Amino acid sequence: IRSFQGGWWQLEPVAGEVHRFKKRFHYTGQQNNLGQIYTVRNAFFEPAENPQFDWIGDVMQRAEIAFRWKKPLIISSHRVNYIGFIDPSNRERNLLLFKKLISTLLKKFPDIEFMSSDRLSALMHHKS
């Protein structure tokens, strides 16, 4: 295992204490003592969770911040946003929103690159 992808923090059990945890914070590029790299999801695209929320606007704001600090934009999105087994309109609506998100990102950041988590990890390991 060369990298971990997750949120900004994880709950770590406190040794010897039942049901007690401490928050351990992480940032993209952080390395642990084994040389493993953390990548942190810093944007969220979950329109099935809240269809009225401006997911595209939120991702774009987070992209501005990430790119200003020369960091990757790592978008969290789950398959529930793109399946239509129970409600086909869920799939249709959210795939259109995702297409709009990608085109909006490309318009605002024409040199943006899209890559998988394993490719990002390999790139970060190569640079470290």
Short mmCIF file of C-alpha atoms in Angstrom, two decimals:
data_model
loop_
_atom_site.label_atom_id
_atom_site.label_comp_id
_atom_site.label_asym_id
_atom_site.label_seq_id
_atom_site.Cartn_x
_atom_site.Cartn_y
_atom_site.Cartn_z
CA ILE A 1 0.00 0.00 0.00
CA ARG A 2 1.60 3.20 -1.20
CA SER A 3 -1.13 5.71 -0.44
CA PHE A 4 -4.39 6.32 1.39
CA GLN A 5 -7.32 8.39 0.20
CA GLY A 6 -9.77 9.74 2.71
CA GLY A 7 -11.11 12.78 4.47
CA TRP A 8 -9.35 15.52 6.37
CA TRP A 9 -9.41 13.53 9.57
CA GLN A 10 -9.80 10.01 10.88
CA LEU A 11 -10.88 8.73 14.26
CA GLU A 12 -8.10 6.85 15.98
CA PRO A 13 -8.90 4.68 19.02
CA VAL A 14 -7.28 5.79 22.26
CA ALA A 15 -5.26 2.84 23.61
CA GLY A 16 -6.80 1.23 26.67
CA GLU A 17 -10.02 3.27 26.56
CA VAL A 18 -13.28 1.84 25.24
CA HIS A 19 -15.31 4.09 22.90
CA ARG A 20 -12.78 6.93 23.06
CA PHE A 21 -11.17 8.33 19.94
CA LYS A 22 -8.96 11.21 18.96
CA LYS A 23 -9.03 12.99 15.63
CA ARG A 24 -5.93 12.59 13.50
CA PHE A 25 -5.76 15.20 10.76
CA HIS A 26 -4.30 14.58 7.30
CA TYR A 27 -3.44 16.64 4.25
CA THR A 28 -2.66 15.75 0.65
CA GLY A 29 1.00 14.87 0.30
CA GLN A 30 1.48 14.01 3.97
CA GLN A 31 3.70 10.97 4.48
CA ASN A 32 3.62 8.54 7.36
CA ASN A 33 6.67 6.81 8.85
CA LEU A 34 6.44 4.08 6.19
CA GLY A 35 6.57 6.57 3.32
CA GLN A 36 2.90 6.10 2.46
CA ILE A 37 1.20 9.23 1.12
CA TYR A 38 -2.22 10.59 2.09
CA THR A 39 -4.53 12.12 -0.50
CA VAL A 40 -7.48 14.01 0.93
CA ARG A 41 -10.80 14.52 -0.82
CA ASN A 42 -11.28 18.28 -0.93
CA ALA A 43 -14.46 18.52 -3.01
CA PHE A 44 -17.76 16.68 -2.98
CA PHE A 45 -20.24 15.91 -5.73
CA GLU A 46 -23.20 14.12 -4.13
CA PRO A 47 -26.37 15.44 -5.82
CA ALA A 48 -28.43 12.40 -4.79
CA GLU A 49 -27.85 13.45 -1.18
CA ASN A 50 -29.31 16.94 -1.65
CA PRO A 51 -30.70 17.74 -5.13
CA GLN A 52 -31.31 21.41 -4.26
CA PHE A 53 -27.68 22.12 -3.29
CA ASP A 54 -25.41 23.89 -5.82
CA TRP A 55 -22.90 21.04 -6.18
CA ILE A 56 -21.28 22.52 -9.28
CA GLY A 57 -20.79 25.92 -7.65
CA ASP A 58 -19.35 24.30 -4.54
CA VAL A 59 -16.88 22.15 -6.51
CA MET A 60 -15.82 25.20 -8.53
CA GLN A 61 -15.11 27.20 -5.35
CA ARG A 62 -13.08 24.31 -3.96
CA ALA A 63 -11.23 23.99 -7.29
CA GLU A 64 -10.27 27.68 -7.13
CA ILE A 65 -8.81 27.18 -3.65
CA ALA A 66 -7.00 23.92 -4.47
CA PHE A 67 -5.45 25.24 -7.68
CA ARG A 68 -4.48 28.56 -6.06
CA TRP A 69 -2.42 26.53 -3.56
CA LYS A 70 -1.05 24.25 -6.33
CA LYS A 71 -2.90 21.22 -4.95
CA PRO A 72 -4.95 18.61 -6.78
CA LEU A 73 -8.73 18.74 -6.69
CA ILE A 74 -9.86 15.36 -5.38
CA ILE A 75 -13.61 14.98 -5.80
CA SER A 76 -15.60 12.56 -3.69
CA SER A 77 -18.60 11.09 -5.50
CA HIS A 78 -20.43 7.84 -4.86
CA ARG A 79 -22.18 5.51 -7.29
CA VAL A 80 -25.58 6.20 -5.72
CA ASN A 81 -25.45 9.46 -7.71
CA TYR A 82 -25.34 7.59 -11.02
CA ILE A 83 -27.55 4.54 -10.62
CA GLY A 84 -31.20 4.49 -11.54
CA PHE A 85 -32.46 1.12 -10.37
CA ILE A 86 -35.03 2.57 -7.96
CA ASP A 87 -35.44 5.97 -9.62
CA PRO A 88 -34.18 6.28 -13.23
CA SER A 89 -34.50 10.07 -13.08
CA ASN A 90 -31.78 10.05 -10.40
CA ARG A 91 -29.30 8.64 -12.92
CA GLU A 92 -30.43 10.91 -15.78
CA ARG A 93 -30.40 14.11 -13.72
CA ASN A 94 -27.07 13.46 -12.01
CA LEU A 95 -25.23 12.28 -15.14
CA LEU A 96 -26.29 15.54 -16.81
CA LEU A 97 -25.08 17.48 -13.76
CA PHE A 98 -21.77 15.60 -13.83
CA LYS A 99 -21.35 16.38 -17.53
CA LYS A 100 -22.02 20.05 -16.76
CA LEU A 101 -19.48 19.93 -13.91
CA ILE A 102 -16.78 18.53 -16.21
CA SER A 103 -17.50 21.08 -18.94
CA THR A 104 -17.51 23.93 -16.38
CA LEU A 105 -14.16 22.78 -14.99
CA LEU A 106 -12.70 22.55 -18.52
CA LYS A 107 -13.98 26.01 -19.42
CA LYS A 108 -12.56 27.63 -16.28
CA PHE A 109 -9.34 25.58 -16.17
CA PRO A 110 -8.54 24.57 -19.78
CA ASP A 111 -5.27 22.89 -18.78
CA ILE A 112 -6.91 20.70 -16.13
CA GLU A 113 -5.95 17.02 -16.14
CA PHE A 114 -8.20 14.20 -14.97
CA MET A 115 -6.66 11.08 -13.49
CA SER A 116 -7.43 8.09 -11.30
CA SER A 117 -6.43 7.93 -7.65
CA ASP A 118 -3.73 5.35 -8.36
CA ARG A 119 -2.18 7.55 -11.05
CA LEU A 120 -2.19 10.56 -8.71
CA SER A 121 -0.52 8.44 -6.04
CA ALA A 122 2.16 7.25 -8.48
CA LEU A 123 2.80 10.83 -9.59
CA MET A 124 3.12 12.04 -5.99
CA HIS A 125 5.49 9.19 -5.12
CA HIS A 126 7.61 10.00 -8.18
CA LYS A 127 7.92 13.66 -7.08
CA SER A 128 8.78 12.86 -3.45
#
